[in-house]
Short mmCIF file of C-alpha atoms and ligand atoms in Angstrom, two decimals:
data_model
loop_
_atom_site.label_atom_id
_atom_site.label_comp_id
_atom_site.label_asym_id
_atom_site.label_seq_id
_atom_site.Cartn_x
_atom_site.Cartn_y
_atom_site.Cartn_z
CA UNK A 1 -43.97 -57.12 4.61
CA UNK A 2 -45.60 -56.50 1.23
CA UNK A 3 -42.41 -54.77 -0.04
CA UNK A 4 -40.46 -57.78 1.17
CA UNK A 5 -42.77 -60.11 -0.74
CA UNK A 6 -42.46 -57.97 -3.85
CA UNK A 7 -38.65 -58.06 -3.61
CA UNK A 8 -38.75 -61.82 -3.17
CA UNK A 9 -41.00 -62.21 -6.23
CA UNK A 10 -38.71 -59.98 -8.33
CA UNK A 11 -35.67 -61.93 -7.20
CA UNK A 12 -37.32 -65.24 -8.02
CA UNK A 13 -38.45 -63.98 -11.41
CA UNK A 14 -34.83 -63.04 -12.22
CA UNK A 15 -33.40 -66.36 -11.00
CA UNK A 16 -36.12 -68.47 -12.63
CA UNK A 17 -34.08 -68.93 -15.84
CA UNK A 18 -31.56 -71.12 -13.98
CA UNK A 19 -28.59 -68.99 -15.20
CA UNK A 20 -25.97 -67.31 -13.01
CA UNK A 21 -26.69 -63.72 -11.91
CA UNK A 22 -24.13 -61.55 -10.14
CA UNK A 23 -24.85 -59.89 -6.80
CA UNK A 24 -24.56 -56.47 -8.50
CA UNK A 25 -27.10 -57.42 -11.15
CA UNK A 26 -29.55 -58.71 -8.55
CA UNK A 27 -29.03 -55.58 -6.43
CA UNK A 28 -29.82 -53.42 -9.45
CA UNK A 29 -32.94 -55.46 -10.22
CA UNK A 30 -34.22 -55.00 -6.64
CA UNK A 31 -32.90 -51.45 -6.24
CA UNK A 32 -30.95 -52.42 -3.11
CA UNK A 33 -27.34 -52.91 -1.96
CA UNK A 34 -25.42 -56.18 -2.31
CA UNK A 35 -25.77 -56.74 1.43
CA UNK A 36 -29.55 -56.42 1.14
CA UNK A 37 -29.52 -58.87 -1.79
CA UNK A 38 -27.68 -61.36 0.37
CA UNK A 39 -30.44 -61.06 3.01
CA UNK A 40 -33.06 -61.82 0.38
CA UNK A 41 -31.05 -64.77 -0.91
CA UNK A 42 -30.91 -66.20 2.62
CA UNK A 43 -34.72 -66.25 2.57
CA UNK A 44 -34.64 -68.57 -0.43
CA UNK A 45 -32.65 -71.01 1.66
CA UNK A 46 -35.25 -70.78 4.44
CA UNK A 47 -37.95 -71.65 1.89
CA UNK A 48 -36.07 -74.79 0.87
CA UNK A 49 -34.78 -73.50 -2.48
CA UNK A 50 -31.26 -74.67 -3.05
CA UNK A 51 -29.23 -71.79 -4.39
CA UNK A 52 -25.78 -72.32 -5.91
CA UNK A 53 -23.15 -69.63 -5.66
CA UNK A 54 -19.88 -69.59 -7.57
CA UNK A 55 -17.25 -66.94 -7.00
CA UNK A 56 -16.92 -64.68 -10.02
CA UNK A 57 -20.17 -65.95 -11.59
CA UNK A 58 -22.82 -65.20 -9.00
CA UNK A 59 -25.91 -67.11 -7.96
CA UNK A 60 -28.21 -69.52 -9.71
CA UNK A 61 -31.15 -71.79 -9.08
CA UNK A 62 -29.98 -74.98 -10.77
CA UNK A 63 -32.65 -76.26 -13.13
CA UNK A 64 -34.50 -72.93 -13.07
CA UNK A 65 -37.95 -72.45 -11.65
CA UNK A 66 -41.43 -72.45 -13.16
CA UNK A 67 -43.50 -70.31 -10.82
CA UNK A 68 -47.23 -70.87 -10.57
CA UNK A 69 -48.96 -68.30 -12.72
CA UNK A 70 -52.63 -67.40 -12.19
CA UNK A 71 -53.08 -66.31 -15.81
CA UNK A 72 -51.60 -69.50 -17.23
CA UNK A 73 -53.69 -71.56 -14.84
CA UNK A 74 -56.94 -69.80 -15.59
CA UNK A 75 -56.42 -69.93 -19.33
CA UNK A 76 -55.88 -73.70 -19.11
CA UNK A 77 -59.17 -74.26 -17.25
CA UNK A 78 -62.44 -74.94 -19.08
CA UNK A 79 -65.34 -72.47 -18.90
CA UNK A 80 -67.32 -75.14 -17.03
CA UNK A 81 -64.66 -75.42 -14.31
CA UNK A 82 -64.21 -71.66 -14.05
CA UNK A 83 -67.96 -71.26 -13.61
CA UNK A 84 -67.85 -73.27 -10.36
CA UNK A 85 -64.51 -72.02 -9.01
CA UNK A 86 -65.42 -69.14 -6.69
CA UNK A 87 -61.80 -68.07 -6.15
CA UNK A 88 -58.35 -69.30 -7.15
CA UNK A 89 -55.54 -68.13 -4.88
CA UNK A 90 -51.84 -68.68 -5.47
CA UNK A 91 -49.86 -67.93 -2.33
CA UNK A 92 -46.10 -67.49 -2.17
CA UNK A 93 -45.99 -69.15 1.23
CA UNK A 94 -48.54 -70.24 3.80
CA UNK A 95 -48.69 -72.63 6.72
CA UNK A 96 -51.02 -75.07 4.97
CA UNK A 97 -53.25 -74.69 1.91
CA UNK A 98 -55.81 -76.90 3.70
CA UNK A 99 -55.94 -74.33 6.53
CA UNK A 100 -56.68 -71.56 4.02
CA UNK A 101 -59.42 -73.63 2.40
CA UNK A 102 -60.93 -74.51 5.80
CA UNK A 103 -61.12 -70.79 6.63
CA UNK A 104 -63.02 -70.17 3.39
CA UNK A 105 -65.28 -73.12 4.16
CA UNK A 106 -66.10 -71.51 7.52
CA UNK A 107 -67.22 -68.42 5.55
CA UNK A 108 -69.56 -70.74 3.63
CA UNK A 109 -67.61 -70.50 0.37
CA UNK A 110 -67.67 -73.49 -1.99
CA UNK A 111 -65.49 -74.00 -5.07
CA UNK A 112 -62.43 -72.41 -3.47
CA UNK A 113 -59.03 -73.39 -4.90
CA UNK A 114 -55.75 -72.57 -3.20
CA UNK A 115 -52.20 -73.33 -4.30
CA UNK A 116 -48.97 -72.35 -2.59
CA UNK A 117 -45.36 -72.30 -3.69
CA UNK A 118 -44.34 -73.30 -0.16
CA UNK A 119 -46.01 -74.62 3.00
CA UNK A 120 -44.36 -73.98 6.34
CA UNK A 121 -46.59 -76.52 8.12
CA UNK A 122 -47.95 -78.82 5.40
CA UNK A 123 -50.07 -81.55 6.98
CA UNK A 124 -50.36 -85.29 6.51
CA UNK A 125 -52.76 -87.59 8.32
CA UNK A 126 -52.54 -88.13 12.07
CA UNK A 127 -50.77 -84.84 12.71
CA UNK A 128 -47.84 -85.68 10.49
CA UNK A 129 -45.93 -83.26 8.33
CA UNK A 130 -46.01 -82.95 4.55
CA UNK A 131 -42.57 -81.80 3.40
CA UNK A 132 -43.22 -78.75 1.21
CA UNK A 133 -40.15 -76.89 -0.10
CA UNK A 134 -40.59 -73.82 -2.30
CA UNK A 135 -41.50 -73.77 -5.97
CA UNK A 136 -40.67 -77.36 -6.88
CA UNK A 137 -43.76 -79.40 -6.10
CA UNK A 138 -47.53 -78.88 -6.01
CA UNK A 139 -49.54 -78.12 -2.88
CA UNK A 140 -53.19 -77.73 -3.75
CA UNK A 141 -56.43 -77.56 -1.75
CA UNK A 142 -60.04 -77.39 -2.93
CA UNK A 143 -62.93 -76.51 -0.64
CA UNK A 144 -66.36 -77.91 -1.50
CA UNK A 145 -69.77 -77.80 0.20
CA UNK A 146 -72.18 -80.71 0.25
CA UNK A 147 -75.81 -80.60 1.32
CA UNK A 148 -77.14 -83.77 2.91
CA UNK A 149 -74.37 -84.80 5.24
CA UNK A 150 -70.93 -86.35 5.36
CA UNK A 151 -72.21 -89.82 4.42
CA UNK A 152 -72.21 -88.61 0.81
CA UNK A 153 -68.45 -88.28 1.04
CA UNK A 154 -67.80 -91.96 1.70
CA UNK A 155 -64.84 -93.14 -0.36
CA UNK A 156 -64.07 -89.63 -1.60
CA UNK A 157 -60.41 -89.72 -0.58
CA UNK A 158 -59.92 -92.92 -2.59
CA UNK A 159 -61.67 -91.38 -5.60
CA UNK A 160 -59.27 -88.42 -5.35
CA UNK A 161 -56.35 -90.88 -5.57
CA UNK A 162 -57.82 -92.33 -8.76
CA UNK A 163 -58.32 -88.83 -10.19
CA UNK A 164 -54.66 -87.96 -9.56
CA UNK A 165 -53.51 -91.16 -11.30
CA UNK A 166 -55.78 -90.45 -14.27
CA UNK A 167 -54.33 -86.96 -14.68
CA UNK A 168 -50.74 -88.22 -14.48
CA UNK A 169 -51.51 -91.05 -16.90
CA UNK A 170 -52.94 -88.52 -19.35
CA UNK A 171 -49.60 -86.74 -19.11
CA UNK A 172 -47.91 -90.01 -20.18
CA UNK A 173 -46.93 -91.62 -16.87
CA UNK A 174 -47.26 -95.35 -16.37
CA UNK A 175 -46.71 -97.70 -13.44
CA UNK A 176 -48.74 -95.69 -10.91
CA UNK A 177 -50.46 -97.50 -8.06
CA UNK A 178 -52.63 -96.63 -5.06
CA UNK A 179 -51.96 -97.54 -1.47
CA UNK A 180 -55.08 -97.68 0.66
CA UNK A 181 -56.57 -95.40 1.58
CA UNK A 182 -55.14 -92.87 -0.82
CA UNK A 183 -51.41 -92.51 -1.44
CA UNK A 184 -50.20 -92.39 -5.03
CA UNK A 185 -47.15 -94.61 -5.47
CA UNK A 186 -44.71 -95.29 -8.23
CA UNK A 187 -42.71 -98.50 -7.85
CA UNK A 188 -43.66 -98.56 -4.17
CA UNK A 189 -42.50 -95.02 -3.48
CA UNK A 190 -44.76 -92.16 -2.53
CA UNK A 191 -45.33 -89.62 -5.30
CA UNK A 192 -48.37 -87.85 -3.88
CA UNK A 193 -50.36 -87.69 -0.67
CA UNK A 194 -53.96 -86.71 -0.03
CA UNK A 195 -55.52 -85.22 3.09
CA UNK A 196 -59.27 -84.69 3.40
CA UNK A 197 -60.54 -82.47 6.20
CA UNK A 198 -64.16 -81.78 7.12
CA UNK A 199 -66.03 -78.85 8.61
CA UNK A 200 -69.69 -77.98 9.19
CA UNK A 201 -72.58 -80.23 10.12
CA UNK A 202 -71.87 -83.94 9.52
CA UNK A 203 -75.62 -84.51 9.23
CA UNK A 204 -76.44 -81.49 7.05
CA UNK A 205 -74.52 -78.79 5.20
CA UNK A 206 -70.92 -79.91 5.44
CA UNK A 207 -67.70 -78.79 3.83
CA UNK A 208 -64.82 -80.89 2.68
CA UNK A 209 -61.32 -79.71 1.92
CA UNK A 210 -59.36 -81.91 -0.46
CA UNK A 211 -55.62 -81.36 -0.02
CA UNK A 212 -53.06 -82.76 -2.44
CA UNK A 213 -49.28 -82.71 -2.19
CA UNK A 214 -47.43 -83.96 -5.27
CA UNK A 215 -43.66 -84.20 -5.66
CA UNK A 216 -42.39 -82.77 -8.92
CA UNK A 217 -38.71 -82.02 -8.25
CA UNK A 218 -37.95 -82.57 -4.59
CA UNK A 219 -34.65 -80.92 -3.55
CA UNK A 220 -32.39 -83.52 -1.87
CA UNK A 221 -31.90 -81.42 1.27
CA UNK A 222 -35.65 -81.10 1.92
CA UNK A 223 -36.14 -84.80 1.14
CA UNK A 224 -34.06 -85.74 4.18
CA UNK A 225 -37.11 -84.93 6.32
CA UNK A 226 -39.30 -87.54 4.57
CA UNK A 227 -39.66 -90.66 6.69
CA UNK A 228 -40.64 -93.17 4.01
CA UNK A 229 -39.64 -94.10 0.45
CA UNK A 230 -40.62 -91.27 -1.88
CA UNK A 231 -40.21 -90.30 -5.51
CA UNK A 232 -40.76 -87.19 -7.62
CA UNK A 233 -42.15 -86.76 -11.11
CA UNK A 234 -38.76 -85.68 -12.43
CA UNK A 235 -37.13 -89.01 -11.64
CA UNK A 236 -40.19 -90.96 -12.80
CA UNK A 237 -40.07 -89.17 -16.17
CA UNK A 238 -36.31 -89.74 -16.45
CA UNK A 239 -36.73 -93.46 -15.85
CA UNK A 240 -39.80 -93.84 -18.05
CA UNK A 241 -38.53 -91.52 -20.78
CA UNK A 242 -41.74 -89.53 -20.71
CA UNK A 243 -42.13 -85.80 -21.23
CA UNK A 244 -41.84 -83.61 -18.12
CA UNK A 245 -45.24 -81.92 -17.67
CA UNK A 246 -45.15 -78.15 -17.14
CA UNK A 247 -45.96 -77.27 -13.54
CA UNK A 248 -48.80 -74.87 -14.42
CA UNK A 249 -50.27 -77.25 -16.99
CA UNK A 250 -50.22 -80.10 -14.49
CA UNK A 251 -51.78 -77.96 -11.75
CA UNK A 252 -54.55 -76.93 -14.18
CA UNK A 253 -55.23 -80.57 -15.17
CA UNK A 254 -55.48 -81.53 -11.48
CA UNK A 255 -57.88 -78.68 -10.71
CA UNK A 256 -60.00 -79.53 -13.75
CA UNK A 257 -60.28 -83.21 -12.80
CA UNK A 258 -60.86 -82.62 -9.09
CA UNK A 259 -63.51 -79.96 -9.68
CA UNK A 260 -65.32 -82.36 -11.99
CA UNK A 261 -65.07 -85.16 -9.40
CA UNK A 262 -66.38 -82.93 -6.60
CA UNK A 263 -69.19 -81.49 -8.73
CA UNK A 264 -70.55 -84.94 -9.49
CA UNK A 265 -69.66 -86.94 -6.38
CA UNK A 266 -73.04 -86.50 -4.67
CA UNK A 267 -74.54 -88.35 -7.66
CA UNK A 268 -71.78 -90.87 -8.51
CA UNK A 269 -70.58 -91.81 -5.02
CA UNK A 270 -67.60 -94.14 -4.72
CA UNK A 271 -69.19 -96.96 -6.75
CA UNK A 272 -68.34 -95.03 -9.94
CA UNK A 273 -64.66 -95.02 -8.93
CA UNK A 274 -64.27 -98.39 -7.28
CA UNK A 275 -63.20 -100.41 -10.30
CA UNK A 276 -60.63 -97.79 -11.28
CA UNK A 277 -59.27 -97.89 -7.73
CA UNK A 278 -59.06 -101.69 -7.68
CA UNK A 279 -57.25 -101.64 -11.03
CA UNK A 280 -54.45 -99.63 -9.42
CA UNK A 281 -54.40 -101.35 -6.02
CA UNK A 282 -50.73 -101.69 -5.02
CA UNK A 283 -51.41 -104.31 -2.33
CA UNK A 284 -54.15 -106.57 -3.68
CA UNK A 285 -53.56 -110.16 -2.51
CA UNK A 286 -50.55 -109.18 -0.42
CA UNK A 287 -50.03 -109.62 3.33
CA UNK A 288 -50.34 -106.27 5.10
CA UNK A 289 -50.32 -104.82 8.58
CA UNK A 290 -52.82 -102.13 9.59
CA UNK A 291 -52.02 -100.02 12.59
CA UNK A 292 -53.69 -97.25 14.53
CA UNK A 293 -51.87 -96.18 17.68
CA UNK A 294 -51.10 -99.40 19.52
CA UNK A 295 -53.75 -101.46 17.68
CA UNK A 296 -52.40 -103.72 14.94
CA UNK A 297 -54.24 -106.06 12.58
CA UNK A 298 -52.62 -108.34 10.00
CA UNK A 299 -54.17 -110.07 7.03
CA UNK A 300 -54.29 -110.30 3.25
CA UNK A 301 -55.51 -107.17 1.41
CA UNK A 302 -58.54 -108.00 -0.78
CA UNK A 303 -59.34 -104.67 -2.39
CA UNK A 304 -62.05 -102.27 -1.24
CA UNK A 305 -65.83 -102.47 -0.84
CA UNK A 306 -68.43 -100.12 -2.33
CA UNK A 307 -67.83 -97.57 0.48
CA UNK A 308 -64.03 -97.54 0.09
CA UNK A 309 -63.41 -99.67 3.20
CA UNK A 310 -60.43 -102.03 2.91
CA UNK A 311 -61.36 -105.72 2.81
CA UNK A 312 -58.88 -107.55 4.97
CA UNK A 313 -58.77 -111.33 4.98
CA UNK A 314 -57.87 -112.25 8.56
CA UNK A 315 -57.47 -116.04 8.76
CA UNK A 316 -60.28 -116.57 6.25
CA UNK A 317 -62.65 -114.02 7.77
CA UNK A 318 -63.27 -110.82 5.77
CA UNK A 319 -62.93 -107.73 7.96
CA UNK A 320 -63.91 -104.29 6.63
CA UNK A 321 -61.55 -101.54 7.76
CA UNK A 322 -62.49 -97.88 7.51
CA UNK A 323 -59.80 -95.29 6.61
CA UNK A 324 -59.17 -92.15 8.64
CA UNK A 325 -56.51 -92.99 11.15
CA UNK A 326 -55.32 -96.37 9.87
CA UNK A 327 -51.88 -96.81 8.39
CA UNK A 328 -51.03 -99.75 6.12
CA UNK A 329 -47.68 -101.40 5.47
CA UNK A 330 -46.68 -104.50 3.52
CA UNK A 331 -45.59 -107.48 5.61
CA UNK A 332 -42.60 -109.20 4.07
P1 ATP B 1 -49.10 -93.93 6.11
O1 ATP B 1 -47.99 -94.04 5.11
O2 ATP B 1 -48.63 -94.21 7.49
O3 ATP B 1 -50.33 -94.67 5.70
P2 ATP B 1 -49.94 -91.73 4.90
O4 ATP B 1 -49.33 -92.44 3.72
O5 ATP B 1 -51.38 -91.53 4.86
O6 ATP B 1 -49.52 -92.48 6.17
P3 ATP B 1 -49.68 -88.95 5.04
O7 ATP B 1 -50.36 -88.72 6.30
O8 ATP B 1 -50.40 -88.64 3.78
O9 ATP B 1 -49.15 -90.42 5.01
O10 ATP B 1 -48.28 -88.17 5.02
C1 ATP B 1 -47.34 -88.30 6.06
C2 ATP B 1 -46.27 -89.31 5.63
O11 ATP B 1 -45.74 -88.95 4.36
C3 ATP B 1 -45.07 -89.31 6.57
O12 ATP B 1 -44.56 -90.63 6.62
C4 ATP B 1 -44.07 -88.41 5.89
O13 ATP B 1 -42.73 -88.69 6.20
C5 ATP B 1 -44.34 -88.68 4.43
N1 ATP B 1 -44.09 -87.46 3.66
C6 ATP B 1 -44.05 -86.18 4.06
N2 ATP B 1 -43.81 -85.35 3.04
C7 ATP B 1 -43.69 -86.11 1.95
C8 ATP B 1 -43.45 -85.83 0.60
N3 ATP B 1 -43.29 -84.60 0.14
N4 ATP B 1 -43.40 -86.89 -0.26
C9 ATP B 1 -43.57 -88.15 0.16
N5 ATP B 1 -43.81 -88.49 1.44
C10 ATP B 1 -43.88 -87.47 2.33
#
């Protein structure tokens, strides 16, 4: 298993330049036969990496690949952040980074950061799937402990959405918006999703795992599994003529911002973030439909209150709707 992983890493390191490499060359690099190389290359397909092969030239990963690199990441983090990060794991593949962080939370560990190149069972809300092909996007989870109960975490998932926008804006992106409770959109299409999961005692020492999935360069084949309009950073940057952020640099900026948010949230609460959220509200003043299972409620979205609840104007009466299981869509 470990030898297999090492072979896969060596293969990926060789293909990362985006150039063609012959089967013989790859076999030499791995110290195996051409047939064994082919077996390894099949694994890349399974991970969602789209490999091109041209007779006489060999194989290539079009566009190359910037693998997550623990040294690059650590050197981009401030001393303050590193002092509160208890561990930073980069996994080649895992079922879900949130699951890894929840396991650490169960061991009582706070400040745990986990990234993966690929998730085989990435999660969205309400048991839905987060499409997570290998090496192209970011899948990141942070585990944090809070004394004093889950009530301190009110609005946290919305604040995380603001934090993601702020990081992307610092990298030069414009036109980002937030869909309640916490999706990051660009021109109405989903660029990033957020999933918060809790463990521990809701009235005492509790743990929260903040999971973020952000599309950087979604391969078209994997994208076929996404059930709603989506976008990746690559196409946003192309259309906005902004500089493509490096994957490691962007991951480091996200960790830095989220660690800072989590370190201070017990003092700031959502009120500190509310105005920033409202400023990016994709649906303010628009007719929307909220649904949860078979229950449906329609009204005009009127921003969020100081706890992060959506204010829905239903025939002139203001109804406060609390996140979790609710799904919002525009009504045309
Ligand atoms: P809703 O849109 O109903 O409010 P949500 O926005 O909270 O739900 P999540 O639970 O965060 O959605 O994620 C699941 C939804 O996101 C599914 O509709 C799924 O098709 C879509 N999705 C899955 N993977 C991706 C991805 N990589 N990029 C964009 N959207 C995705």
